Coordinates of C-alpha atoms and ligand atoms in Angstrom, one line a residue:
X1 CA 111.6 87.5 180.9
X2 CA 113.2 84.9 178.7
X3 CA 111.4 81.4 178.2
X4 CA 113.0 78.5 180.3
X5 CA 114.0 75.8 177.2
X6 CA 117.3 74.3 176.7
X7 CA 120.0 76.1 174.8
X8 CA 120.7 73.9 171.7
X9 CA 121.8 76.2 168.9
X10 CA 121.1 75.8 165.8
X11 CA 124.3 75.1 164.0
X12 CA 124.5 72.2 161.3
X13 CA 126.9 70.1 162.9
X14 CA 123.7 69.0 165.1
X15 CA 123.2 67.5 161.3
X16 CA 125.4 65.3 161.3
X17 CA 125.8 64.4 165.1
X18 CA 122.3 63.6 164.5
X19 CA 123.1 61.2 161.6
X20 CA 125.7 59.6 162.9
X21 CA 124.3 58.6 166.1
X22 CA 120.7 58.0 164.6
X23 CA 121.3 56.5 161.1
X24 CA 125.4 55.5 161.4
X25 CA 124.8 52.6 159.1
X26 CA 123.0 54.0 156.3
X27 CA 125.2 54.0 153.3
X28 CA 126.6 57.1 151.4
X29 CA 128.0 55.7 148.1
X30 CA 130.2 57.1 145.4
X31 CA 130.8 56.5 141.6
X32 CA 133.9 58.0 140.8
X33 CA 134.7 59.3 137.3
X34 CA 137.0 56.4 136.8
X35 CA 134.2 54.1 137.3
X36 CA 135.5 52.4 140.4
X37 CA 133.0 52.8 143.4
X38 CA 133.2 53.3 147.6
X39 CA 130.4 52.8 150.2
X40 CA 131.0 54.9 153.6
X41 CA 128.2 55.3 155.7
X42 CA 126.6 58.3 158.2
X43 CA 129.0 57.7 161.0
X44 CA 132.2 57.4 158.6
X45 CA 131.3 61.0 156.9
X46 CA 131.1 62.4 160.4
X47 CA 134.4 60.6 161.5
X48 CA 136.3 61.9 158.6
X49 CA 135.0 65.5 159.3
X50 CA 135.9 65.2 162.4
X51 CA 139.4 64.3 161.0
X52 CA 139.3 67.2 158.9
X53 CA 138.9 69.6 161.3
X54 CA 141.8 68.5 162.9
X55 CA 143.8 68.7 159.7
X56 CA 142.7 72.0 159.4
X57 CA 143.2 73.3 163.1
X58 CA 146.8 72.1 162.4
X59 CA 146.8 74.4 158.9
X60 CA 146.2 77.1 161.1
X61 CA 142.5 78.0 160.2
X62 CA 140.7 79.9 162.2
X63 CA 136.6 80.6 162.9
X64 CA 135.4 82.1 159.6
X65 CA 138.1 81.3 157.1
X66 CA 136.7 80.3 154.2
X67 CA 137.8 77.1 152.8
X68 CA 136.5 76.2 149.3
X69 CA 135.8 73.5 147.6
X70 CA 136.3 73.0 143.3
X71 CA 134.3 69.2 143.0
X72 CA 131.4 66.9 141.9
X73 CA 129.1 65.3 143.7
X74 CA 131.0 62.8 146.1
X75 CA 131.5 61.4 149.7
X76 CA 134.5 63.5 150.0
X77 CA 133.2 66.6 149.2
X78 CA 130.5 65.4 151.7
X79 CA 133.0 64.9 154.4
X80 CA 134.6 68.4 153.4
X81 CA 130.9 70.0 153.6
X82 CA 131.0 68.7 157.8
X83 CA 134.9 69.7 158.0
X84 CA 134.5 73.3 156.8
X85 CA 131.7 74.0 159.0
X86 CA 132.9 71.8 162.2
X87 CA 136.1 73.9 162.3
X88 CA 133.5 76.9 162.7
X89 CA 134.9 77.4 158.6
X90 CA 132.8 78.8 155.6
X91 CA 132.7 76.7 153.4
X92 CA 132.5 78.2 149.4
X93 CA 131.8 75.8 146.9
X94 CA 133.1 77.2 143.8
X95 CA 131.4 76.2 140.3
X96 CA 134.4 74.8 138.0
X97 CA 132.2 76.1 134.8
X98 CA 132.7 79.5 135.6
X99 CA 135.3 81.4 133.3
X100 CA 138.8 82.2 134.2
X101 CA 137.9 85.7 135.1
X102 CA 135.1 85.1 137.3
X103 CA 137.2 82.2 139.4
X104 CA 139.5 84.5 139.8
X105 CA 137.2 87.3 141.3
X106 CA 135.3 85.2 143.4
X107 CA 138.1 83.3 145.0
X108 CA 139.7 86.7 145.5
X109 CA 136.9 88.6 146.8
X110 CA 136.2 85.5 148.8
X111 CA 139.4 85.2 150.4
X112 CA 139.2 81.8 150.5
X113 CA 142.7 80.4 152.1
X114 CA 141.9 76.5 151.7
X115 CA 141.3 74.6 148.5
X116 CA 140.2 71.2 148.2
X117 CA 139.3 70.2 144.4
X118 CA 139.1 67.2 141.9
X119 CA 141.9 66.3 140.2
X120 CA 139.9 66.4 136.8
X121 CA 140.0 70.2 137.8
X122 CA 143.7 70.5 138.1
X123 CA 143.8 72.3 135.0
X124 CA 142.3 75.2 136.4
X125 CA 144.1 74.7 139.3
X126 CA 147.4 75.3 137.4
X127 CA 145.8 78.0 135.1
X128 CA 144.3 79.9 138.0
X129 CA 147.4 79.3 141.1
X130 CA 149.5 82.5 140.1
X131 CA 145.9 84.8 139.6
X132 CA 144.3 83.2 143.3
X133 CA 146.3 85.4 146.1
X134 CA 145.0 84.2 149.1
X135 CA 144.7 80.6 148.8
X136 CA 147.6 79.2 150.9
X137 CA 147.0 75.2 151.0
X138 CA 145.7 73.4 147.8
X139 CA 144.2 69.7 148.8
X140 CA 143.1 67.0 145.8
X141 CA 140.2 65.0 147.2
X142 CA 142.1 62.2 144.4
X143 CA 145.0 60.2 144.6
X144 CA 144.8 59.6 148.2
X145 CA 145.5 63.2 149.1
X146 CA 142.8 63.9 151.0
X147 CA 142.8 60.7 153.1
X148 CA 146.5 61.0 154.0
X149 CA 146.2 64.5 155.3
X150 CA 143.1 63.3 157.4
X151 CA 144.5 59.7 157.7
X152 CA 146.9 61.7 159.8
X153 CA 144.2 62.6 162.8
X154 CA 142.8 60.6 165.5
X155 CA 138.9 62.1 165.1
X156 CA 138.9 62.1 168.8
X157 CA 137.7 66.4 168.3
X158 CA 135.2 68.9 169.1
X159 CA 133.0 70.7 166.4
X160 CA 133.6 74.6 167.4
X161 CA 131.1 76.5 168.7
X162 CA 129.9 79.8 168.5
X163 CA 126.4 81.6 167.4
X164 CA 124.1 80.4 165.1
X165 CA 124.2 83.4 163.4
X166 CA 127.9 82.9 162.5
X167 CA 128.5 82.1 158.6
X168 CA 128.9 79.0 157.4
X169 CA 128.3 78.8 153.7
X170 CA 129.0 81.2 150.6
X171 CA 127.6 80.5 147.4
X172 CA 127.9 82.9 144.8
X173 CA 125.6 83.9 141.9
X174 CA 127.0 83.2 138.6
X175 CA 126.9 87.1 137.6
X176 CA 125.1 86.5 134.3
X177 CA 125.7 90.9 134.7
X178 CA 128.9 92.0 136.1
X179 CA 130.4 90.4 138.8
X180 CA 129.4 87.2 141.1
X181 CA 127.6 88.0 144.0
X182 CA 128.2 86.1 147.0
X183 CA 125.8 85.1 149.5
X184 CA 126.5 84.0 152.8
X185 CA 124.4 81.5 155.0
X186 CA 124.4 81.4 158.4
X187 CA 123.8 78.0 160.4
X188 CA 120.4 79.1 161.4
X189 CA 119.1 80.0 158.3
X190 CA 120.7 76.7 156.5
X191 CA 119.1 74.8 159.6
X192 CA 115.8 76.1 159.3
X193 CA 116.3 75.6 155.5
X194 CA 117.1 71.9 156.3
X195 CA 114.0 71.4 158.3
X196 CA 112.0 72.7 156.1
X197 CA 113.7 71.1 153.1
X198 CA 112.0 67.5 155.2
X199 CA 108.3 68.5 154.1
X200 CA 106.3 65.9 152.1
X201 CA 105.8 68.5 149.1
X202 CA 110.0 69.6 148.4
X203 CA 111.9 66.3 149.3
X204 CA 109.8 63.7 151.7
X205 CA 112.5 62.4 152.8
X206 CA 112.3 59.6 155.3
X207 CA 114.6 56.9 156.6
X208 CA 113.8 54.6 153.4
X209 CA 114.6 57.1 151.0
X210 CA 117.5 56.7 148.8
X211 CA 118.7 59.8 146.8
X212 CA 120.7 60.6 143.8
X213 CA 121.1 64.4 143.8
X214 CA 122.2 65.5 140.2
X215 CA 122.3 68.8 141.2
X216 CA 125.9 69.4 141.9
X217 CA 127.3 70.2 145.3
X218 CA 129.4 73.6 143.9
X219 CA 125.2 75.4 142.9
X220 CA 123.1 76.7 145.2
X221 CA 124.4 74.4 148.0
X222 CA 123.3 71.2 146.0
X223 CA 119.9 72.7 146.9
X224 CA 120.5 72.2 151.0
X225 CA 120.1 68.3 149.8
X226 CA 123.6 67.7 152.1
X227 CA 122.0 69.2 155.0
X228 CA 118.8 67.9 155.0
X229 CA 119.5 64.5 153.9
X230 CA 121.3 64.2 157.0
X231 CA 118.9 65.1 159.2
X232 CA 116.2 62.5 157.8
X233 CA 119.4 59.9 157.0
X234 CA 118.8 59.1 153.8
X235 CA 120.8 56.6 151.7
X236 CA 123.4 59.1 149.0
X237 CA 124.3 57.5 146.2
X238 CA 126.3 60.4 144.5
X239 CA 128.1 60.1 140.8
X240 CA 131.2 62.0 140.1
X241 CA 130.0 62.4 136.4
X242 CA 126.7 63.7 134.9
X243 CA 126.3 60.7 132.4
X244 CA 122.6 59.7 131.7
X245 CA 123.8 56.3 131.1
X246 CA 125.8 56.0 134.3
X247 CA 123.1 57.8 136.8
X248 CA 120.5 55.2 135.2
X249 CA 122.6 52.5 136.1
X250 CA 123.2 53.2 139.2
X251 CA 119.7 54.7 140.1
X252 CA 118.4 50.7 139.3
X253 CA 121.4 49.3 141.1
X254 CA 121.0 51.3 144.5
X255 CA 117.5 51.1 144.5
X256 CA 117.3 55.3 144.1
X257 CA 113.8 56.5 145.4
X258 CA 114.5 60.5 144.9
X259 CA 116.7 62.6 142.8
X260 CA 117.1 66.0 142.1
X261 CA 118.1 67.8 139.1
X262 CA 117.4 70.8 136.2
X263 CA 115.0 70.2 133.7
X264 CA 118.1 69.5 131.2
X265 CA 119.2 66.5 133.5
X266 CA 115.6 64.6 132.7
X267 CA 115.9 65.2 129.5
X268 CA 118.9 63.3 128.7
X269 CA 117.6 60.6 131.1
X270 CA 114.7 60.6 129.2
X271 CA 116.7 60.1 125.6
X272 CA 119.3 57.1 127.3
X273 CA 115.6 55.5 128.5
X274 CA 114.0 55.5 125.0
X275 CA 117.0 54.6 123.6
X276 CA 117.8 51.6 125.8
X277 CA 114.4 51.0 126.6
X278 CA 114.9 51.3 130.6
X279 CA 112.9 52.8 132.8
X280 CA 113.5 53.8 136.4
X281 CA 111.1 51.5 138.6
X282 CA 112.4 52.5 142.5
X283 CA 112.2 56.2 141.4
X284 CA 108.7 58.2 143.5
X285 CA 110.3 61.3 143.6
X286 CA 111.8 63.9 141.2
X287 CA 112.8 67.4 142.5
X288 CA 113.2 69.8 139.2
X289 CA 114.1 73.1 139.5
X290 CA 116.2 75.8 138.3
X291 CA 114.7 76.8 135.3
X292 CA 110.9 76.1 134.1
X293 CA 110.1 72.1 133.9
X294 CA 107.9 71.6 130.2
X295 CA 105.0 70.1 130.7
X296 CA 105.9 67.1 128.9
X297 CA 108.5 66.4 131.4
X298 CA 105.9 66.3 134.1
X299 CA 103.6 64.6 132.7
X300 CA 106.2 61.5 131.7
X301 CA 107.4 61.2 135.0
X302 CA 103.9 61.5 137.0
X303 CA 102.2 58.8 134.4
X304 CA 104.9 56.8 135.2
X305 CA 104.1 57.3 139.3
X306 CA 106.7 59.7 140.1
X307 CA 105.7 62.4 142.6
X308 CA 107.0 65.9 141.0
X309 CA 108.2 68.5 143.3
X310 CA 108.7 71.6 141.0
X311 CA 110.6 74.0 142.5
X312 CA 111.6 77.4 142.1
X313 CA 114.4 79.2 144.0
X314 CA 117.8 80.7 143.5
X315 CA 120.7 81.1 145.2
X316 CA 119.8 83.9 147.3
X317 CA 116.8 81.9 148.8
X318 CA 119.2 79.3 149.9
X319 CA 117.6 78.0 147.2
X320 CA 114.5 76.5 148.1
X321 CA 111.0 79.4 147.4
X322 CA 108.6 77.1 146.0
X323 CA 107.7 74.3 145.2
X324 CA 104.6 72.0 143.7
X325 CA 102.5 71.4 146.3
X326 CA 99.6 69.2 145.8
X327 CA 96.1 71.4 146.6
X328 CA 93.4 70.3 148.9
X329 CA 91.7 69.3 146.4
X330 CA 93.7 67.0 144.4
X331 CA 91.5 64.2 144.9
X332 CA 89.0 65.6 142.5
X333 CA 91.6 66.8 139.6
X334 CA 91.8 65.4 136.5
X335 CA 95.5 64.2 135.6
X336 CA 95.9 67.2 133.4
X337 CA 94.5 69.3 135.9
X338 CA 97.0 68.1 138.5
X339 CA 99.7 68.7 135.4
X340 CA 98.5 72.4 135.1
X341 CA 99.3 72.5 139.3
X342 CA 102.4 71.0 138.5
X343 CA 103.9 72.9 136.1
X344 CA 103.4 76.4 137.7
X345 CA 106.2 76.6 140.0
X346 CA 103.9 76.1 143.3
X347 CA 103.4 77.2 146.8
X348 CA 105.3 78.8 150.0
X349 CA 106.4 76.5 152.5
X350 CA 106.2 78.5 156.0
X351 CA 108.8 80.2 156.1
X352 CA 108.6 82.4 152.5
X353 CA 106.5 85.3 152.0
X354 CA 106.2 86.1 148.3
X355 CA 104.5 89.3 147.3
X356 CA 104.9 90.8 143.3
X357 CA 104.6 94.5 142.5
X358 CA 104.5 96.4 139.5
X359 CA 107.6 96.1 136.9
X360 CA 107.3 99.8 136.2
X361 CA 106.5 101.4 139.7
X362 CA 107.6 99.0 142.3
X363 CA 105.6 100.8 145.1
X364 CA 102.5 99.2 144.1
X365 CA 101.7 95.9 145.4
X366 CA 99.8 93.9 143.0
X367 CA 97.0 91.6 143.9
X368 CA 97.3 87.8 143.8
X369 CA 94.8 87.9 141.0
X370 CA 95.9 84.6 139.3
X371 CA 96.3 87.2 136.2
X372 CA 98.4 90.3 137.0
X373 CA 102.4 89.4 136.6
X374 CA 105.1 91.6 138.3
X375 CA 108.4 91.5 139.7
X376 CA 108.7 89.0 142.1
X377 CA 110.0 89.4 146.1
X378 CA 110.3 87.5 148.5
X379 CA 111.2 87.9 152.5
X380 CA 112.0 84.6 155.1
X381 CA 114.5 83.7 157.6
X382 CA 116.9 82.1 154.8
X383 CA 116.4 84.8 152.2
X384 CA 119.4 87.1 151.5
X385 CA 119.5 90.6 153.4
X386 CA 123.2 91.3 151.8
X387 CA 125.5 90.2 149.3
X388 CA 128.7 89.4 151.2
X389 CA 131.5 92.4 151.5
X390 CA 128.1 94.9 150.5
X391 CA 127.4 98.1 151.8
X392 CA 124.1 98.1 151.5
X393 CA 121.1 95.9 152.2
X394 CA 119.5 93.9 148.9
X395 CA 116.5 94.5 150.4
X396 CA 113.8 97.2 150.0
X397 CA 113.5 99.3 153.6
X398 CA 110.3 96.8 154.3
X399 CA 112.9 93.8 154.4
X400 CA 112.0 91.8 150.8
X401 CA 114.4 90.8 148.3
X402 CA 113.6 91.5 144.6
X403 CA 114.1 88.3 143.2
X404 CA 114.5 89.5 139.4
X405 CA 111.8 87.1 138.0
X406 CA 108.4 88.4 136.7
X407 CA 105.2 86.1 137.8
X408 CA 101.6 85.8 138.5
X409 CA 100.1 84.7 142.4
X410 CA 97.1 83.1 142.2
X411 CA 94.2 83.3 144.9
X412 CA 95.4 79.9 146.5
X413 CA 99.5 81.1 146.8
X414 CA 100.9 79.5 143.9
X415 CA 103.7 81.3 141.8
X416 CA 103.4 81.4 138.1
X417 CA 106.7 82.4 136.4
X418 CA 106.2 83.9 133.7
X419 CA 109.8 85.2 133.3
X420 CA 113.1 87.4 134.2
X421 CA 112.4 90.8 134.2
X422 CA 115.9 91.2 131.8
X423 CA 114.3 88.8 129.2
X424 CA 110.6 89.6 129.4
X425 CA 109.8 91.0 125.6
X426 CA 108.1 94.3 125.6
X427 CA 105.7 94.4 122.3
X428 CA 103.7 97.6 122.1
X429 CA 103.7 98.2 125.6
X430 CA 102.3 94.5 126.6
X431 CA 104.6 91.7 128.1
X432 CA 105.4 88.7 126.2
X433 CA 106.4 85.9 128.3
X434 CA 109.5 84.5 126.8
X435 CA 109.7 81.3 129.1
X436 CA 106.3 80.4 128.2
X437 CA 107.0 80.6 124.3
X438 CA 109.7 78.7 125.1
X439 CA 108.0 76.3 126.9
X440 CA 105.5 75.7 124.1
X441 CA 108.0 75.1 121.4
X442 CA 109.9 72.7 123.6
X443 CA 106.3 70.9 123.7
X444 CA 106.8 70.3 119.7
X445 CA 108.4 66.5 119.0
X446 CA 110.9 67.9 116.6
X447 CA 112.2 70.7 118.9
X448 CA 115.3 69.9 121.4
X449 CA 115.8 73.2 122.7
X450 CA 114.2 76.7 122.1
X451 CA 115.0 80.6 123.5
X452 CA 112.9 83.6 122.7
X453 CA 114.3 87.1 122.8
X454 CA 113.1 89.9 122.1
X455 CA 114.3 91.8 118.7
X456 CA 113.9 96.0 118.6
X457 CA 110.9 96.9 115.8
X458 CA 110.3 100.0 115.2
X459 CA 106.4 100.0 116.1
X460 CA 106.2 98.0 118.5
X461 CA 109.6 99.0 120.7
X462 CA 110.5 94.7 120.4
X463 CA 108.9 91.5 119.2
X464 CA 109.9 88.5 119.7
X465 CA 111.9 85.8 117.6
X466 CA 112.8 82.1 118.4
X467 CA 115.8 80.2 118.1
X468 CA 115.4 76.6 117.5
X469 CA 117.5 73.7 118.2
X470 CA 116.3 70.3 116.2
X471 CA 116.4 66.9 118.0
X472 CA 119.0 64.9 115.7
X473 CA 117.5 63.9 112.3
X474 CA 114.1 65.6 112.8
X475 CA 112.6 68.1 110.2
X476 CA 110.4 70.8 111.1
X477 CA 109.8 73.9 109.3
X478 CA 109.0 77.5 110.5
X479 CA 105.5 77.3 109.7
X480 CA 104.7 74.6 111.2
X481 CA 106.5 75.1 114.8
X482 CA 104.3 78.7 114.6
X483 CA 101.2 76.6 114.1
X484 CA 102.0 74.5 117.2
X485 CA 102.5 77.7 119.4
X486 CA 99.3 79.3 118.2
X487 CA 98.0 76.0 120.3
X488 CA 99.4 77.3 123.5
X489 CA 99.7 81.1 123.4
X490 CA 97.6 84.9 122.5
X491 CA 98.3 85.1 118.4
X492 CA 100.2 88.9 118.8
X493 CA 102.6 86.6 121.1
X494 CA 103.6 84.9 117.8
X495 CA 107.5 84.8 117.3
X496 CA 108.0 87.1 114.0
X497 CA 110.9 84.5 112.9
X498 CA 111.9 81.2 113.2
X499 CA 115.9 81.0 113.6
X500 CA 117.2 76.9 113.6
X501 CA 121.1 76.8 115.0
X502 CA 122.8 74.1 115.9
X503 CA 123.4 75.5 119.5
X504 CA 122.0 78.0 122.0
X505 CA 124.4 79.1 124.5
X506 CA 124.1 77.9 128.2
X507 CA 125.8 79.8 131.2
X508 CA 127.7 77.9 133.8
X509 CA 125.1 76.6 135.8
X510 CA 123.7 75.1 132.2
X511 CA 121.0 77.5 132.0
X512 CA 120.0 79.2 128.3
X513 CA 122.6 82.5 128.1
X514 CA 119.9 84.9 126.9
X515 CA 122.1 87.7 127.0
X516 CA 125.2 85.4 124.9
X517 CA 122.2 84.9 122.6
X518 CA 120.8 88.5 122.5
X519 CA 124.7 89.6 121.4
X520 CA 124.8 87.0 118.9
X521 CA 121.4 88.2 117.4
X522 CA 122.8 91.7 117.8
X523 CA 122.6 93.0 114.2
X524 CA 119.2 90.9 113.6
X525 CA 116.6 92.4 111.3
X526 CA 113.4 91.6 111.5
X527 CA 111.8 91.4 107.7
X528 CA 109.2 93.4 107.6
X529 CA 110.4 95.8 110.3
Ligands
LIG1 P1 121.6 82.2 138.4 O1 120.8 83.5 138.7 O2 123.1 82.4 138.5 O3 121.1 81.4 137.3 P2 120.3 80.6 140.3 O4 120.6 79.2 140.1 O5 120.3 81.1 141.7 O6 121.4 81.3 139.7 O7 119.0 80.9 139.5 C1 117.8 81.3 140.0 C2 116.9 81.6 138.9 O8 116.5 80.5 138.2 C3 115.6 82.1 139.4 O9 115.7 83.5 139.7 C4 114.6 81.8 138.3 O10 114.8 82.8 137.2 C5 115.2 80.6 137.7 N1 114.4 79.4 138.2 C6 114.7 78.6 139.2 N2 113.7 77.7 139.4 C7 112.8 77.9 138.4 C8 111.6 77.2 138.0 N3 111.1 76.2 138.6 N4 110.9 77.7 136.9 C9 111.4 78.8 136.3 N5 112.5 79.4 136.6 C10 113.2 79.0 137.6

């Protein structure tokens, strides 16, 4: 017997059907690289996508093309978001930081037959054309491209239908080892994700909110923010460049109540802030995620009444995994109590099962001790069961997904990363958490940026070393930085050496490039080893 409720599948163009009808008015503005600046609004984004899937019905696409996208963060690229997926499309938002041989396998593998891009991307455009083989119709969102080959429909069109199992989203990793993976969301799971994307604790949203996602649009699907800030109608304001100065701006101009962004994004807000002496009064909520959020970040933005939703996630979880959740106690924390909550990477919302098991016999289920760290999985309705084009499930036979960090569960749920299980430093049989040296040395006023890896010694199989990047004009010595971590971590955790460089490698989604950093440490020798 099947229940008696209405049929009303869950595909995202319910999204924005649901904004335009509900919250048409409410504005979606853009800052475009050339400093010039458009407002649209709810009902206009779901006009023009309406228009582009008319445009793109008379390409010739057809239900599960895949039609990518090469841009920032921009009402166009919102409108292309709707298009892709109203057409019944999969939409593949491609990261322009990549390297030239990674575009060219992911577009490939991909077989992506649209492109719409930036024109500050038509370099690669040029450069990759000849390499890109299925790609048949190249579209620039600039020079009034894009609204020509629209301006050309009526928007008098259907959205297809279909299942809400079909596809309509692939995101792929950026293959720090070997190639990109791609992952492939279905409209259910990127619905569900959506809803749950609403709650108080990840980005409590409501109709007042007004949000500048920094988080670009081509990683980890701007962390569902497009999806779900339709369904609660939020106010986008969305900048075409990543300049603190600019985002500042226009965060005090539009009134910006949320944002979203890595760690490195604050801390270039912070820096244009003290150097201008601004501060960011409509801001209440700050999403960080990505990579670990230092405590001093936290702490800044809740003294200065900003609600901190830490998350942690990755592109296989759609992103969003965790995030800081405020206990049921929080009334009787201390601030730095409620900091300690905060910077672990928080709770499950319903939805995500965590569980961690051993790093050297992954059979064994550890407990969720608050003490014992292992490799992290995790199992839910918008969790990856298989990379697309795979033969085989990424999942073990009992359906969870080994995420490839290492971390602690404490009694009350919340995740501790303490690091990835490729960088975690293995010193006489005991773990060293890299991320957490790291994060101590970050803590230091003199320190800009900091990486640990581990360095082989002949007793103790590695220990670990540091590598230091100065803020400009600071001076801080070896000695002293290891007296500032023997603050915050065990003494045998202790970083052997003290490297300063002028710069640490980041990957393409602006991470730290441990393994571009192990090679250039390569030959390293430890002095007394
Ligand atoms: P990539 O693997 O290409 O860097 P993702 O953006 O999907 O792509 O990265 C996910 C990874 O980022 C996670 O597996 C985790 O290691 C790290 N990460 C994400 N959020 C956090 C966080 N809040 N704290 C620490 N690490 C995080």
């Amino acid at each position: 017997m099947l229940g008696a409720m209405q049929d009303w599948d869950l595909r995202v163009t319910h999204l924005i059907d649901h904004a335009a009808r509900e919250h048409g008015s409410r504005e979606i503005v853009t800052r475009w690289a050339d400093g010039s600046e458009t407002r649209t609004n709810w009902a206009g984004i779901r006009h023009d996508a309406l228009r582009m899937t008319q445009a793109l019905r008379r390409l010739g696409v057809q239900q599960g093309d895949r039609i990518a996208t090469l841009a920032m963060n921009h009402a166009r690229h919102l409108v292309s978001w709707y298009g892709a997926v109203g057409v019944g499309g999969v939409l593949h938002t491609i990261n322009p930081r990549l390297f030239d041989d990674q575009l060219e396998y992911i577009a490939n593998h991909a077989e992506d037959r649209v492109l719409l891009y930036d024109a500050a991307f038509k370099p690669i455009i040029e450069r990759m054309k000849p390499k890109w083989t299925t790609i048949r119709h190249y579209i620039c969102f600039d020079n009034g491209e894009f609204e020509d080959w629209i301006g050309a429909e009526d928007g008098v069109a259907e959205w297809a239908s279909g299942d809400e199992r079909d596809p309509c989203m692939l995101c792929y990793t950026s293959g720090t080892t070997g190639n990109p993976k791609g992952v492939l969301y279905e409209h259910r799971s990127t619905m569900l994700h959506a809803m749950t994307g609403l709650q108080p604790s990840i980005f409590d949203f409501d109709t007042r909110s007004v949000m500048l996602p920094v988080v670009p649009m081509f990683h980890a699907a701007s962390w569902g923010l497009p999806w779900a800030g339709a369904s609660a109608g939020v106010k986008f304001v969305f900048s075409a460049v990543n300049d603190a100065a600019v985002l500042c701006e226009l965060m005090n101009r539009e009134g910006v109540t949320h944002s979203a962004g890595v760690p490195t994004v604050w801390l270039a807000t912070f820096k244009h802030m003290d150097e201008t002496g601004i501060d960011l009064p409509a801001l209440r909520h700050a999403i960080i995620g990505g990579s670990a959020a230092p405590r001093f970040m936290i702490e800044r933005l809740m003294k200065a009444g900003v609600n901190v939703a830490h998350a942690w996630g990755m592109t296989e979880t759609s992103p969003i995994g965790t995030t800081g959740a405020m206990t049921w106690d929080w009334a009787d924390k201390s601030f730095e109590e409620r900091v300690d909550v905060k910077q672990m990477q928080g709770r499950v919302p319903f939805g995500v099962e965590l569980r961690t098991v051993d790093l050297g016999d992954p059979t064994v289920v550890l407990p969720r001790d608050g003490k014992t760290s292992g490799a992290l999985q995790v199992r839910g309705p918008w969790i990856i069961k298989r990379y697309f084009k795979a033969e085989q499930d990424a999942v073990t036979p009992d359906g969870w997904f080994d995420t490839g960090d290492v971390g602690i569960i404490h009694p009350d749920g919340t995740l501790q990363l303490t690091d990835r299980t490729k960088d975690v430093i293995k010193s006489g049989g005991e773990w060293i958490s890299s991320v957490e040296l790291e994060n101590a040395a970050v803590g230091h006023p003199a320190v800009a940026e900091a990486a640990a890896i581990g360095i082989y010694h002949p007793k103790w199989d590695e220990r670990p070393i540091l590598v230091v990047v100065k803020k400009p004009g600071a001076e801080v010595g070896a000695e002293e930085i290891k007296a500032h971590l023997a603050q915050h971590v065990a003494k045998w955790w202790l970083p052997d050496a003290i490297e300063f460089v002028d710069e640490i490698p980041h990957g393409a989604t602006g991470k730290i490039s441990k393994k571009d950093l192990r090679d250039q440490f390569r030959d390293y020798k430890l002095a007394e080893a």
